[in-house]
Amino acid sequence: MNQHVQLPENREPDPAKFIPGATGDWELIIGLEVHAQVTSASKLFSGASTAFGAAPNSNVSLVDAAMPGMLPVINEECVKQAVRTGLGLKAQINKRSVFDRKNYFYPDLPQGYQISQYLDPIVGEGTITVDMIDGGSFTVGIERLHLEQDAGKSMHDQHPTMSFVDLNRSGVALMEIVSKPDIRSSDEARAYLTKLRSIMRYLGTCDGNMEEGSMRADINVSVRKPGDGFGTRCEIKNVNSMRFAAQAIEYEARRQIAILEDGGQIDQETRLFDPTKGETRSMRSKEEAHDYRYFPDPDLLPLEFDQAFIDALAAELPELPDEKKQRFIESYGITAYDASVLVAERDTADFFDTVAAGRDGKLAANWTINELFGRLNKEGLAIADSPVSAEQLGAIIDLIGDETISGKIAKDLFEIVWSEGGDPRQIVEDRGMKQVTDTGAIEAAVDEVIAANPDKVEQAKAKPNLAGWFVGQVMKATGGKANPKAVQELVRSKLGL
């Protein structure tokens, strides 16, 4: 996204997203360049391990260390992962791509240049549909996805006078996914990053663990008066959390607006976000492509493959979030919002699929989202660590469906299964938790409550809503085991309502 080029815009201005300033409204323009670490056992051009957390400089081959005469060899699995990701982004897959040398001083990249892709990337234009919490959605264009190698890590806090370098990450495969400038707020940027990470996790091409550095974002921010051309952008480098991304965008937008409203101009530059101070600071003036002196890497032939290679990978793709969401809505009759929550992560979607199969989809969604997810969040647990399995939750829903237990008893049963485990049906049997459906027994309890409260009976005839009080008393008297529907019908009948 060169600041001098007016790119075609995919979105109409949305006044609801404008930022008010002293001189009127401003529109925020955001584009993201996401660096996603490819899920593979070895690096892009060497056989060294990519395992996270290894001792410093223990995952370094002679190629990674740029020893004389060592030549890069492309990792086929990394190529496949890039193509899979491109297919997941509904993007153009380029059957011919070229690796270039990007000449730039990296203190932690021994060869003195980065092997990347410039004019001929492996993946071209695509799109992502992003859902917002308020039920709306928008589309973000993908400009390109290219493969490149990561740099190592410089550490400046290990010694008072020297910096140390860990080359474990040096040469690790990255996918750089460049969006078009289609994002208009920090909330949208966060939602886009979440959706992109979800797609890659479904595909198994990147684990998206921002805290481990396997997904990082460079954020291009500019502001303009609504209707004007794009303003000068600043790039915020290496943001490694969703929350920091939103904070960095908010601060940078305010900073640029303040400068422009004071009659100043924005200098195109690279900035860093300081999460402690909650502000961005200048790092260096922004380089343009010609500053990197790109040229095709003479040690690597152009990467070429045929349509059969693409088709074979496409045939193995899993059901992706958008398709799964549509299926959940159509097959299980649940709301779009509930479907969005359930498909956000592949393991939660798979869990729900098991729970809902052959059952009332709305009841299954309610119990999965409100009861299970609510409890998991409270306990700080992931779905993989849930004490209640999909089969156990499904059994609880079956017991509600066939009226063996009431909704209230079901919550007690859920608590027992969560804490002690076991077969829900057996627990209900062994502990006498079955719902009372015998109308004779329920009628006796209703008669008893009515007889004991003649004053309330008179009030109920004047105020029919008081019937709910009688229902509550009967449920209490039966230990919550009476069928609530039967109780309600009998109460209203006995009170003549």
Coordinates of C-alpha atoms in Angstrom, one line a residue:
M1 CA 0.0 0.0 0.0
N2 CA 2.1 2.9 -1.3
Q3 CA 0.9 6.2 0.0
H4 CA 1.1 7.8 -3.4
V5 CA -1.3 5.3 -5.0
Q6 CA -5.0 5.7 -4.7
L7 CA -6.2 2.2 -4.3
P8 CA -9.8 1.3 -5.3
E9 CA -12.0 1.3 -2.2
N10 CA -14.2 -1.6 -1.2
R11 CA -16.3 0.3 1.4
E12 CA -18.6 3.2 1.6
P13 CA -17.9 5.8 4.3
D14 CA -19.7 4.9 7.6
P15 CA -20.4 8.1 9.7
A16 CA -20.9 5.9 12.8
K17 CA -17.2 5.1 12.7
F18 CA -15.9 8.7 12.2
I19 CA -13.7 10.2 14.9
P20 CA -14.9 13.7 15.9
G21 CA -12.1 16.3 16.0
A22 CA -11.9 20.1 16.6
T23 CA -12.3 20.8 12.9
G24 CA -14.9 18.2 12.1
D25 CA -15.1 14.4 11.6
W26 CA -12.1 12.3 10.5
E27 CA -12.1 8.8 8.9
L28 CA -9.7 6.2 10.0
I29 CA -8.0 4.0 7.4
I30 CA -6.3 0.8 8.5
G31 CA -4.4 -1.9 6.6
L32 CA -2.7 -4.9 8.3
E33 CA 0.3 -6.9 7.4
V34 CA 0.1 -10.1 9.4
H35 CA 3.2 -12.2 9.9
A36 CA 2.0 -15.8 10.6
Q37 CA 4.5 -18.5 11.4
V38 CA 3.9 -21.5 9.2
T39 CA 3.1 -24.7 11.1
S40 CA 5.9 -27.0 10.1
A41 CA 8.4 -29.2 11.8
S42 CA 11.4 -27.5 10.1
K43 CA 12.4 -24.1 8.7
L44 CA 11.7 -22.7 5.3
F45 CA 15.1 -23.4 3.8
S46 CA 16.8 -25.8 6.2
G47 CA 16.0 -28.9 8.2
A48 CA 16.5 -27.2 11.6
S49 CA 13.7 -27.6 14.1
T50 CA 11.0 -24.9 14.7
A51 CA 10.1 -26.1 18.3
F52 CA 9.3 -23.2 20.5
G53 CA 11.1 -22.7 23.8
A54 CA 14.3 -24.5 23.0
A55 CA 17.6 -23.4 24.5
P56 CA 19.1 -20.3 22.7
N57 CA 20.9 -21.2 19.4
S58 CA 20.1 -24.9 19.7
N59 CA 17.8 -25.0 16.6
V60 CA 20.3 -23.6 14.1
S61 CA 21.7 -25.3 11.0
L62 CA 24.7 -24.3 8.9
V63 CA 22.2 -22.7 6.4
D64 CA 20.6 -20.7 9.2
A65 CA 24.0 -19.5 10.4
A66 CA 24.9 -18.5 6.8
M67 CA 28.1 -20.5 6.7
P68 CA 30.0 -20.2 3.4
G69 CA 28.8 -22.5 0.7
M70 CA 25.5 -23.4 2.4
L71 CA 22.6 -23.2 0.0
P72 CA 18.9 -22.9 0.8
V73 CA 16.5 -25.7 -0.1
I74 CA 12.8 -25.0 -0.2
N75 CA 10.6 -26.9 2.4
E76 CA 7.7 -28.4 0.4
E77 CA 5.4 -28.5 3.4
C78 CA 5.7 -24.8 3.9
V79 CA 4.7 -24.3 0.3
K80 CA 1.7 -26.5 0.8
Q81 CA 0.7 -24.6 4.0
A82 CA 0.9 -21.3 2.1
V83 CA -1.4 -22.7 -0.7
R84 CA -3.8 -24.1 1.9
T85 CA -4.0 -20.7 3.5
G86 CA -4.5 -19.0 0.2
L87 CA -7.4 -21.4 -0.6
G88 CA -8.9 -20.6 2.8
L89 CA -8.8 -16.9 2.0
K90 CA -10.5 -17.6 -1.4
A91 CA -7.5 -16.1 -3.0
Q92 CA -5.7 -16.5 -6.4
I93 CA -3.0 -19.2 -6.2
N94 CA 0.0 -18.3 -8.4
K95 CA 1.5 -21.4 -10.0
R96 CA 4.7 -19.6 -10.5
S97 CA 6.3 -17.4 -7.8
V98 CA 9.8 -16.1 -7.2
F99 CA 12.0 -15.7 -4.1
D100 CA 13.8 -12.4 -3.8
R101 CA 16.6 -11.1 -1.6
K102 CA 15.5 -8.2 0.5
N103 CA 18.7 -6.3 1.4
Y104 CA 18.3 -4.8 4.8
F105 CA 20.5 -4.8 7.9
Y106 CA 19.2 -7.4 10.3
P107 CA 21.6 -7.8 13.2
D108 CA 20.0 -11.2 13.9
L109 CA 19.9 -12.6 10.4
P110 CA 23.5 -13.8 9.6
Q111 CA 23.2 -13.8 5.8
G112 CA 22.7 -10.0 5.8
Y113 CA 19.5 -10.2 3.7
Q114 CA 16.1 -11.8 4.0
I115 CA 14.8 -14.3 1.5
S116 CA 11.2 -13.1 0.7
Q117 CA 8.9 -12.6 -2.2
Y118 CA 8.2 -9.3 -3.9
L119 CA 6.8 -8.9 -7.4
D120 CA 5.7 -12.6 -7.7
P121 CA 4.1 -13.9 -4.5
I122 CA 2.7 -17.4 -4.1
V123 CA -0.8 -16.1 -3.4
G124 CA -2.6 -13.1 -4.9
E125 CA -5.9 -11.3 -4.1
G126 CA -8.5 -12.8 -1.9
T127 CA -11.2 -11.8 0.6
I128 CA -12.3 -12.4 4.2
T129 CA -15.8 -11.8 5.6
V130 CA -15.6 -10.5 9.1
D131 CA -18.5 -10.7 11.6
M132 CA -18.9 -8.1 14.3
I133 CA -20.5 -8.5 17.8
D134 CA -23.4 -6.2 16.8
G135 CA -24.5 -8.7 14.1
G136 CA -23.1 -6.7 11.2
S137 CA -20.3 -7.9 8.9
F138 CA -17.8 -6.4 6.4
T139 CA -15.4 -7.7 3.8
V140 CA -11.7 -7.1 3.8
G141 CA -9.7 -7.6 0.6
I142 CA -6.5 -9.5 0.8
E143 CA -3.8 -7.9 -1.4
R144 CA -1.3 -10.9 -1.3
L145 CA 0.3 -13.6 0.8
H146 CA 3.9 -14.4 0.4
L147 CA 6.5 -16.6 2.0
E148 CA 9.6 -15.3 3.7
Q149 CA 12.0 -16.3 6.4
D150 CA 11.9 -14.9 9.9
A151 CA 14.9 -13.1 11.6
G152 CA 16.4 -14.2 14.9
K153 CA 16.0 -12.4 18.2
S154 CA 18.2 -9.8 19.7
M155 CA 18.3 -9.6 23.5
H156 CA 19.5 -6.4 25.1
D157 CA 18.8 -7.2 28.8
Q158 CA 21.3 -10.1 29.3
H159 CA 24.5 -8.1 29.8
P160 CA 25.3 -4.5 30.7
T161 CA 27.4 -3.7 27.7
M162 CA 26.6 -6.4 25.0
S163 CA 23.5 -7.6 23.1
F164 CA 23.0 -11.3 22.7
V165 CA 21.5 -13.0 19.6
D166 CA 19.3 -16.1 19.6
L167 CA 19.1 -17.6 16.1
N168 CA 16.4 -20.2 16.8
R169 CA 13.8 -18.2 14.9
S170 CA 16.2 -17.3 12.1
G171 CA 14.9 -19.0 8.9
V172 CA 11.5 -20.0 10.3
A173 CA 8.9 -19.8 7.6
L174 CA 6.5 -16.9 7.8
M175 CA 3.4 -16.1 5.7
E176 CA 3.0 -12.3 5.3
I177 CA -0.7 -11.7 4.7
V178 CA -1.3 -8.1 3.5
S179 CA -4.8 -6.7 3.7
K180 CA -6.2 -3.9 1.6
P181 CA -6.9 -0.6 3.4
D182 CA -10.5 -1.7 4.1
I183 CA -10.6 -1.5 7.9
R184 CA -12.2 1.5 9.5
S185 CA -11.9 1.1 13.3
S186 CA -9.9 -0.5 16.0
D187 CA -12.8 -2.9 16.7
E188 CA -12.8 -3.9 13.1
A189 CA -9.1 -4.5 13.1
R190 CA -9.4 -6.7 16.2
A191 CA -12.3 -8.7 14.6
Y192 CA -10.3 -9.1 11.4
L193 CA -7.2 -10.5 13.2
T194 CA -9.5 -12.8 15.2
K195 CA -11.1 -14.1 12.0
L196 CA -7.8 -14.5 10.2
R197 CA -6.4 -16.5 13.1
S198 CA -9.5 -18.6 13.2
I199 CA -9.2 -19.5 9.5
M200 CA -5.5 -20.5 9.9
R201 CA -6.2 -22.6 13.0
Y202 CA -9.0 -24.4 11.2
L203 CA -6.6 -25.1 8.3
G204 CA -3.7 -26.0 10.7
T205 CA -1.4 -23.7 8.9
C206 CA -0.5 -21.4 11.9
D207 CA -1.3 -21.8 15.5
G208 CA -1.9 -18.1 16.0
N209 CA -0.3 -17.9 19.4
M210 CA 0.6 -14.2 19.6
E211 CA 2.2 -14.6 23.0
E212 CA 4.7 -16.9 21.5
G213 CA 5.3 -14.6 18.5
S214 CA 3.9 -17.0 15.9
M215 CA 1.4 -14.3 14.8
R216 CA 2.4 -10.6 14.7
A217 CA 0.9 -7.6 13.0
D218 CA 2.3 -4.5 11.4
I219 CA -0.5 -1.9 11.4
N220 CA -0.7 0.8 8.8
V221 CA -2.8 3.8 10.1
S222 CA -3.8 7.0 8.4
V223 CA -6.6 9.5 8.8
R224 CA -8.5 11.7 6.3
K225 CA -11.5 14.0 6.0
P226 CA -14.4 11.9 4.8
G227 CA -14.5 11.9 1.0
D228 CA -10.8 12.8 0.6
G229 CA -8.0 10.6 -0.8
F230 CA -5.9 8.5 1.5
G231 CA -3.7 10.4 3.9
T232 CA 0.0 9.7 4.7
R233 CA 0.2 6.4 6.7
C234 CA 2.4 5.4 9.6
E235 CA 3.3 1.7 10.2
I236 CA 3.2 0.3 13.7
K237 CA 5.6 -2.6 13.8
N238 CA 5.4 -6.0 15.5
V239 CA 2.2 -5.7 17.6
N240 CA 1.8 -9.0 19.4
S241 CA -1.7 -9.0 21.0
M242 CA -5.2 -8.1 19.9
R243 CA -5.6 -5.7 22.8
F244 CA -2.4 -3.9 22.0
A245 CA -3.4 -3.7 18.3
A246 CA -6.6 -1.8 19.3
Q247 CA -4.8 0.5 21.7
A248 CA -2.1 1.3 19.2
I249 CA -4.6 2.2 16.5
E250 CA -6.6 4.4 18.9
Y251 CA -3.5 6.3 20.0
E252 CA -2.0 6.7 16.6
A253 CA -5.3 8.0 15.1
R254 CA -5.6 10.7 17.8
R255 CA -1.9 11.6 17.4
Q256 CA -2.3 12.1 13.6
I257 CA -5.5 14.1 14.0
A258 CA -3.9 16.4 16.6
I259 CA -1.0 17.1 14.2
L260 CA -3.2 17.8 11.2
E261 CA -5.6 20.0 13.1
D262 CA -2.6 22.0 14.3
G263 CA -1.6 22.7 10.7
G264 CA 1.2 20.1 10.6
Q265 CA 1.8 17.2 8.3
I266 CA 2.2 13.5 8.9
D267 CA 5.7 12.1 8.1
Q268 CA 5.6 8.6 6.7
E269 CA 7.5 6.5 9.3
T270 CA 7.7 3.3 11.2
R271 CA 6.6 3.4 14.8
L272 CA 6.6 1.1 17.8
F273 CA 3.8 0.7 20.3
D274 CA 4.8 0.9 24.0
P275 CA 2.1 -1.0 25.9
T276 CA 3.3 0.3 29.3
K277 CA 2.7 4.0 28.2
G278 CA -0.1 3.1 25.8
E279 CA 1.5 5.2 23.0
T280 CA 3.4 4.8 19.8
R281 CA 6.9 6.3 19.3
S282 CA 9.0 6.9 16.2
M283 CA 11.4 4.1 15.2
R284 CA 12.7 5.1 11.8
S285 CA 11.6 6.8 8.6
K286 CA 9.6 4.4 6.4
E287 CA 11.6 2.6 3.7
E288 CA 10.1 2.2 0.2
A289 CA 10.5 -1.0 -1.8
H290 CA 13.5 0.4 -3.8
D291 CA 15.3 1.0 -0.5
Y292 CA 15.5 -2.8 0.0
R293 CA 17.2 -3.4 -3.4
Y294 CA 15.1 -6.5 -4.1
F295 CA 16.4 -9.0 -6.7
P296 CA 15.7 -12.6 -7.5
D297 CA 17.6 -15.0 -5.2
P298 CA 20.2 -16.6 -7.4
D299 CA 20.3 -19.7 -5.2
L300 CA 16.6 -20.5 -5.7
L301 CA 14.8 -21.3 -8.9
P302 CA 11.4 -19.9 -9.4
L303 CA 8.8 -22.0 -7.5
E304 CA 6.4 -23.7 -10.0
F305 CA 3.6 -26.2 -9.5
D306 CA 0.6 -27.3 -11.6
Q307 CA -3.2 -27.2 -11.0
A308 CA -3.2 -30.8 -9.9
F309 CA -1.0 -29.8 -6.9
I310 CA -3.5 -27.1 -6.0
D311 CA -6.6 -29.4 -6.5
A312 CA -5.1 -32.1 -4.3
L313 CA -4.6 -29.6 -1.4
A314 CA -8.1 -28.1 -2.0
A315 CA -9.7 -31.6 -1.8
E316 CA -8.2 -32.1 1.7
L317 CA -9.4 -28.8 3.2
P318 CA -11.6 -28.9 6.3
E319 CA -15.0 -27.2 6.6
L320 CA -14.0 -23.6 7.3
P321 CA -15.7 -21.2 9.7
D322 CA -18.0 -19.5 7.2
E323 CA -19.3 -22.7 5.8
K324 CA -19.6 -24.3 9.2
K325 CA -21.5 -21.3 10.5
Q326 CA -24.0 -21.5 7.7
R327 CA -24.5 -25.3 8.3
F328 CA -25.1 -24.7 12.0
I329 CA -27.8 -22.1 11.2
E330 CA -29.5 -24.3 8.6
S331 CA -29.1 -27.7 10.3
Y332 CA -29.6 -26.9 13.9
G333 CA -31.9 -23.8 13.7
I334 CA -29.7 -21.6 15.8
T335 CA -29.2 -17.9 15.6
A336 CA -26.3 -16.4 13.5
Y337 CA -24.8 -14.9 16.7
D338 CA -24.8 -18.3 18.5
A339 CA -23.3 -19.9 15.4
S340 CA -20.5 -17.3 15.3
V341 CA -19.6 -18.0 18.9
L342 CA -19.6 -21.8 18.3
V343 CA -17.4 -21.7 15.1
A344 CA -14.8 -19.2 16.4
E345 CA -12.5 -22.1 17.3
R346 CA -12.4 -25.5 15.5
D347 CA -12.4 -27.6 18.7
T348 CA -15.5 -25.8 20.1
A349 CA -17.3 -26.3 16.8
D350 CA -16.4 -30.0 16.8
F351 CA -17.6 -30.3 20.4
F352 CA -20.9 -28.7 19.6
D353 CA -21.4 -30.8 16.5
T354 CA -21.2 -33.9 18.8
V355 CA -23.6 -32.4 21.4
A356 CA -26.2 -31.3 18.8
A357 CA -26.2 -34.3 16.6
G358 CA -29.8 -35.7 16.5
R359 CA -30.9 -33.3 19.3
D360 CA -32.7 -30.0 19.7
G361 CA -30.1 -27.6 18.2
K362 CA -31.3 -24.5 20.1
L363 CA -31.3 -26.4 23.5
A364 CA -27.8 -27.8 22.6
A365 CA -26.5 -24.3 21.8
N366 CA -27.9 -22.8 24.9
W367 CA -26.3 -25.5 27.2
T368 CA -23.0 -25.4 25.3
I369 CA -22.6 -21.6 25.3
N370 CA -24.3 -20.5 28.5
E371 CA -23.7 -23.4 30.9
L372 CA -20.5 -25.1 29.6
F373 CA -18.6 -22.1 28.0
G374 CA -19.7 -19.9 30.9
R375 CA -18.2 -22.4 33.4
L376 CA -15.1 -22.9 31.4
N377 CA -14.4 -19.2 31.2
K378 CA -15.0 -18.8 35.0
E379 CA -12.5 -21.6 35.7
G380 CA -10.0 -20.4 33.0
L381 CA -10.2 -23.7 31.2
A382 CA -10.0 -24.5 27.4
I383 CA -12.6 -26.7 25.8
A384 CA -10.0 -29.5 25.5
D385 CA -9.8 -29.5 29.3
S386 CA -13.5 -29.6 30.0
P387 CA -14.5 -32.0 32.8
V388 CA -17.9 -32.4 31.0
S389 CA -17.5 -34.3 27.7
A390 CA -19.7 -33.7 24.6
E391 CA -21.3 -37.1 25.2
Q392 CA -22.1 -36.3 28.8
L393 CA -23.6 -32.9 27.9
G394 CA -25.6 -34.6 25.1
A395 CA -26.9 -37.1 27.7
I396 CA -28.1 -34.2 30.0
I397 CA -29.9 -32.6 27.0
D398 CA -31.5 -36.0 26.2
L399 CA -32.8 -36.2 29.8
I400 CA -34.3 -32.8 29.5
G401 CA -35.8 -33.6 26.1
D402 CA -37.6 -36.8 27.3
E403 CA -38.7 -34.9 30.4
T404 CA -36.9 -37.3 32.7
I405 CA -35.5 -34.2 34.5
S406 CA -36.5 -30.5 34.6
G407 CA -34.2 -27.6 33.6
K408 CA -33.5 -26.9 37.3
I409 CA -32.6 -30.5 38.0
A410 CA -30.4 -30.5 34.9
K411 CA -28.3 -27.6 36.3
D412 CA -27.8 -29.7 39.5
L413 CA -26.9 -32.7 37.4
F414 CA -24.4 -30.6 35.3
E415 CA -22.7 -29.6 38.6
I416 CA -22.4 -33.2 39.7
V417 CA -21.0 -34.3 36.3
W418 CA -18.6 -31.3 36.3
S419 CA -17.3 -32.2 39.8
E420 CA -17.5 -36.0 40.0
G421 CA -17.9 -37.2 36.4
G422 CA -20.0 -40.2 35.6
D423 CA -22.9 -41.2 33.3
P424 CA -25.7 -38.6 33.7
R425 CA -28.5 -41.2 33.2
Q426 CA -27.0 -43.4 35.9
I427 CA -26.6 -40.5 38.3
V428 CA -30.3 -39.5 37.9
E429 CA -31.3 -43.1 38.5
D430 CA -29.0 -43.6 41.5
R431 CA -29.8 -40.3 43.2
G432 CA -33.6 -40.2 42.6
M433 CA -33.4 -37.1 40.5
K434 CA -36.2 -38.0 38.1
Q435 CA -38.8 -35.4 37.5
V436 CA -42.2 -36.1 38.9
T437 CA -44.7 -36.4 36.0
D438 CA -47.4 -38.3 37.9
T439 CA -50.3 -35.8 37.8
G440 CA -51.9 -37.3 40.9
A441 CA -48.8 -36.6 43.0
I442 CA -48.4 -33.1 41.5
E443 CA -52.2 -32.4 42.0
A444 CA -51.9 -33.3 45.7
A445 CA -49.0 -30.9 46.1
V446 CA -50.9 -28.1 44.3
D447 CA -54.0 -28.7 46.5
E448 CA -51.8 -28.6 49.6
V449 CA -50.3 -25.2 48.7
I450 CA -53.7 -23.7 47.7
A451 CA -55.3 -24.9 51.0
A452 CA -52.5 -23.4 53.0
N453 CA -52.8 -20.0 51.4
P454 CA -56.4 -18.9 51.1
D455 CA -55.5 -15.2 51.2
K456 CA -53.2 -15.6 48.2
V457 CA -55.9 -17.5 46.3
E458 CA -58.2 -14.4 46.6
Q459 CA -55.4 -12.1 45.5
A460 CA -54.6 -14.4 42.5
K461 CA -58.2 -14.1 41.2
A462 CA -57.7 -10.4 41.0
K463 CA -54.1 -10.6 39.8
P464 CA -53.6 -13.7 37.6
N465 CA -49.8 -13.1 37.6
L466 CA -49.7 -14.4 41.2
A467 CA -50.2 -17.9 39.8
G468 CA -46.4 -17.9 39.4
W469 CA -46.0 -17.7 43.1
F470 CA -48.1 -20.9 43.6
V471 CA -46.0 -22.6 40.9
G472 CA -42.8 -21.7 42.8
Q473 CA -44.2 -23.0 46.1
V474 CA -45.2 -26.3 44.5
M475 CA -41.8 -26.7 42.9
K476 CA -40.2 -26.0 46.3
A477 CA -42.5 -28.5 48.0
T478 CA -41.5 -31.2 45.5
G479 CA -37.8 -30.5 45.7
G480 CA -37.8 -29.1 42.1
K481 CA -38.8 -32.5 40.7
A482 CA -42.3 -31.7 39.6
N483 CA -42.8 -31.1 35.9
P484 CA -43.0 -27.3 35.7
K485 CA -45.4 -27.4 32.7
A486 CA -47.8 -29.7 34.5
V487 CA -47.6 -27.6 37.7
Q488 CA -48.4 -24.5 35.8
E489 CA -51.4 -26.0 34.1
L490 CA -52.8 -27.5 37.3
V491 CA -52.3 -24.3 39.3
R492 CA -54.2 -22.1 36.7
S493 CA -56.9 -24.7 36.5
K494 CA -57.4 -25.0 40.3
L495 CA -57.4 -21.2 40.7
G496 CA -59.9 -20.9 37.8
L497 CA -57.6 -18.6 35.8

